[in-house]
PDB file of C-alpha atoms in Angstrom:
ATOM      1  CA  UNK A 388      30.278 110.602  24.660  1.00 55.00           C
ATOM      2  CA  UNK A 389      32.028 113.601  26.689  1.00 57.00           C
ATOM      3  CA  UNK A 390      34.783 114.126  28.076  1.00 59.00           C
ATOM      4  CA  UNK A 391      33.522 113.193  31.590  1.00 63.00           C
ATOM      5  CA  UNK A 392      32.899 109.912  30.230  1.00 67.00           C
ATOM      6  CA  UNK A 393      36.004 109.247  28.611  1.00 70.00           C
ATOM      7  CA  UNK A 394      37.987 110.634  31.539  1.00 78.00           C
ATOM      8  CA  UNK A 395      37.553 107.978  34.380  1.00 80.00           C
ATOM      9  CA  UNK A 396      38.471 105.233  31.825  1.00 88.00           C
ATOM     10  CA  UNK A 397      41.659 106.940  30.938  1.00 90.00           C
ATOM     11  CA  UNK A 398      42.735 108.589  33.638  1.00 90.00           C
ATOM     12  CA  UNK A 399      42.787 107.831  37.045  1.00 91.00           C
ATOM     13  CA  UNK A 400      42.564 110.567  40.340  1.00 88.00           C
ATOM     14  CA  UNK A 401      43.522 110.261  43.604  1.00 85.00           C
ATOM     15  CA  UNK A 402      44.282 113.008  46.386  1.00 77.00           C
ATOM     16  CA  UNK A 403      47.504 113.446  47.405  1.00 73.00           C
ATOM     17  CA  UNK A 404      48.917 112.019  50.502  1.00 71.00           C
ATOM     18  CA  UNK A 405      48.773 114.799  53.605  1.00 68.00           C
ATOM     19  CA  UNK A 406      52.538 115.112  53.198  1.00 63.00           C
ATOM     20  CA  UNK A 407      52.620 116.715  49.389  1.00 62.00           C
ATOM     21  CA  UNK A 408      49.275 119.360  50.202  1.00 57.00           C
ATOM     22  CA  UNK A 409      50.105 122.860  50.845  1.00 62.00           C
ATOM     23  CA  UNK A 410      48.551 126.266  51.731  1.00 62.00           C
ATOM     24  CA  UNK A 411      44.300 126.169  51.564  1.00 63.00           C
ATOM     25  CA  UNK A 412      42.294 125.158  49.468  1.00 63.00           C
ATOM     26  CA  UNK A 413      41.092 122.159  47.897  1.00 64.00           C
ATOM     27  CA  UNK A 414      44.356 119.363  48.290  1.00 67.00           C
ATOM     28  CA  UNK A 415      45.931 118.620  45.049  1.00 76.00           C
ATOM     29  CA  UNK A 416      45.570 115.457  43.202  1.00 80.00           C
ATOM     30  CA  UNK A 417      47.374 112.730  41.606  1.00 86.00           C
ATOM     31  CA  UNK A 418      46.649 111.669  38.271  1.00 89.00           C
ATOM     32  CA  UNK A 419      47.826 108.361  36.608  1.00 91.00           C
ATOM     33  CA  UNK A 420      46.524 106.206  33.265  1.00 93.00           C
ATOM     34  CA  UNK A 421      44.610 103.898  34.254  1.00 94.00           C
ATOM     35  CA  UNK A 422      45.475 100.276  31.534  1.00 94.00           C
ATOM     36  CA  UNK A 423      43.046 101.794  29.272  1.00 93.00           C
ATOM     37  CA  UNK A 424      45.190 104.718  29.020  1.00 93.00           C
ATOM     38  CA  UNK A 425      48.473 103.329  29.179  1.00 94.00           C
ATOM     39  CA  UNK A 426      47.539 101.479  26.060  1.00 93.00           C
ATOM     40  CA  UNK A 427      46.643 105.215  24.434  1.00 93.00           C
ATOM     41  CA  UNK A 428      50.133 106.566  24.934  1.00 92.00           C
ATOM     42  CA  UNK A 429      51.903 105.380  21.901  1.00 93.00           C
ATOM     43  CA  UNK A 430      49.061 106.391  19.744  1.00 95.00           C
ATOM     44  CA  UNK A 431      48.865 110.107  21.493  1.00 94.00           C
ATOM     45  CA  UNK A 432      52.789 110.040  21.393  1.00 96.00           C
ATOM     46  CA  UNK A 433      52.494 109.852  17.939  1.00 97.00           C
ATOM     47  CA  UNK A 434      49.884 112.214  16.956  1.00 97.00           C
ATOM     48  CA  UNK A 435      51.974 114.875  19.159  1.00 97.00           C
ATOM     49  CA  UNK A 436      54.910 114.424  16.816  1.00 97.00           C
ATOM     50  CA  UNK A 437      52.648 114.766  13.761  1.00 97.00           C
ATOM     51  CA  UNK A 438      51.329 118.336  15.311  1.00 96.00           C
ATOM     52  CA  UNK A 439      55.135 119.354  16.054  1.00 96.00           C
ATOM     53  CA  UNK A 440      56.335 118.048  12.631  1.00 97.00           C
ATOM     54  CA  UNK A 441      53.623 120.012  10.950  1.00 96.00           C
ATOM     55  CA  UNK A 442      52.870 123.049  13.228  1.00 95.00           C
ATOM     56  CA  UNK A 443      53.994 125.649  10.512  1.00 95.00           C
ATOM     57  CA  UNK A 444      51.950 124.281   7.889  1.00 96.00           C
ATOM     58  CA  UNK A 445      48.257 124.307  10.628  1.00 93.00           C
ATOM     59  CA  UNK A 446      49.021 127.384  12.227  1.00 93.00           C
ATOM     60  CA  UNK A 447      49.089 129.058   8.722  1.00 94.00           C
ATOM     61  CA  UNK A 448      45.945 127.640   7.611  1.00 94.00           C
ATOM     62  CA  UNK A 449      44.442 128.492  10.525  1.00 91.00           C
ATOM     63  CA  UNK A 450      45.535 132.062  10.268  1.00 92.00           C
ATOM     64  CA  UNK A 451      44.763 132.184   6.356  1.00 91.00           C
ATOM     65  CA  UNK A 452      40.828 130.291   7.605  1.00 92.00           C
ATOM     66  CA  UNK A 453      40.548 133.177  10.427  1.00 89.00           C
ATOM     67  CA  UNK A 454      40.726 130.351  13.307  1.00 80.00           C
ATOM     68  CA  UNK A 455      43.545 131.595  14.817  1.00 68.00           C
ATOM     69  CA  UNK A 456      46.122 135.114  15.372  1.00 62.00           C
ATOM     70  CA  UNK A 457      49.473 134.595  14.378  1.00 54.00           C
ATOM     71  CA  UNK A 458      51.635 133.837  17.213  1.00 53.00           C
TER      72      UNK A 458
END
């Protein structure tokens, strides 16, 4: 399944009312969860605070494995 299968049951699009578009070009959108999604955010919440609490420790294995330059 891809992502632009996943997407529209996660997250929801909608253009922008006249009032918030600007300049040219294609009119921004607004993006909200959809149910679906809303019940996701804990679980994302969480795995975001894993990644922060263990950033040093993956960005040096991905450096030692060649994945990624130190930054």
């Amino acid at each position: 399944m891809g992502r632009t299968a996943v997407a529209p049951v996660v997250i929801r699009k909608a253009p922008s009312p006249p009032s918030c578009r600007r300049g040219r070009g294609s009119p921004p959108a607004q993006y909200t969860l959809t149910p679906l999604g809303r019940g996701l955010h804990e679980i994302v919440m969480q795995l975001i605070g894993w990644v922060c609490d263990h950033h040093d420790e993956i960005r040096a294995n991905r450096y030692r494995a060649g994945t990624s330059s130190a930054r």
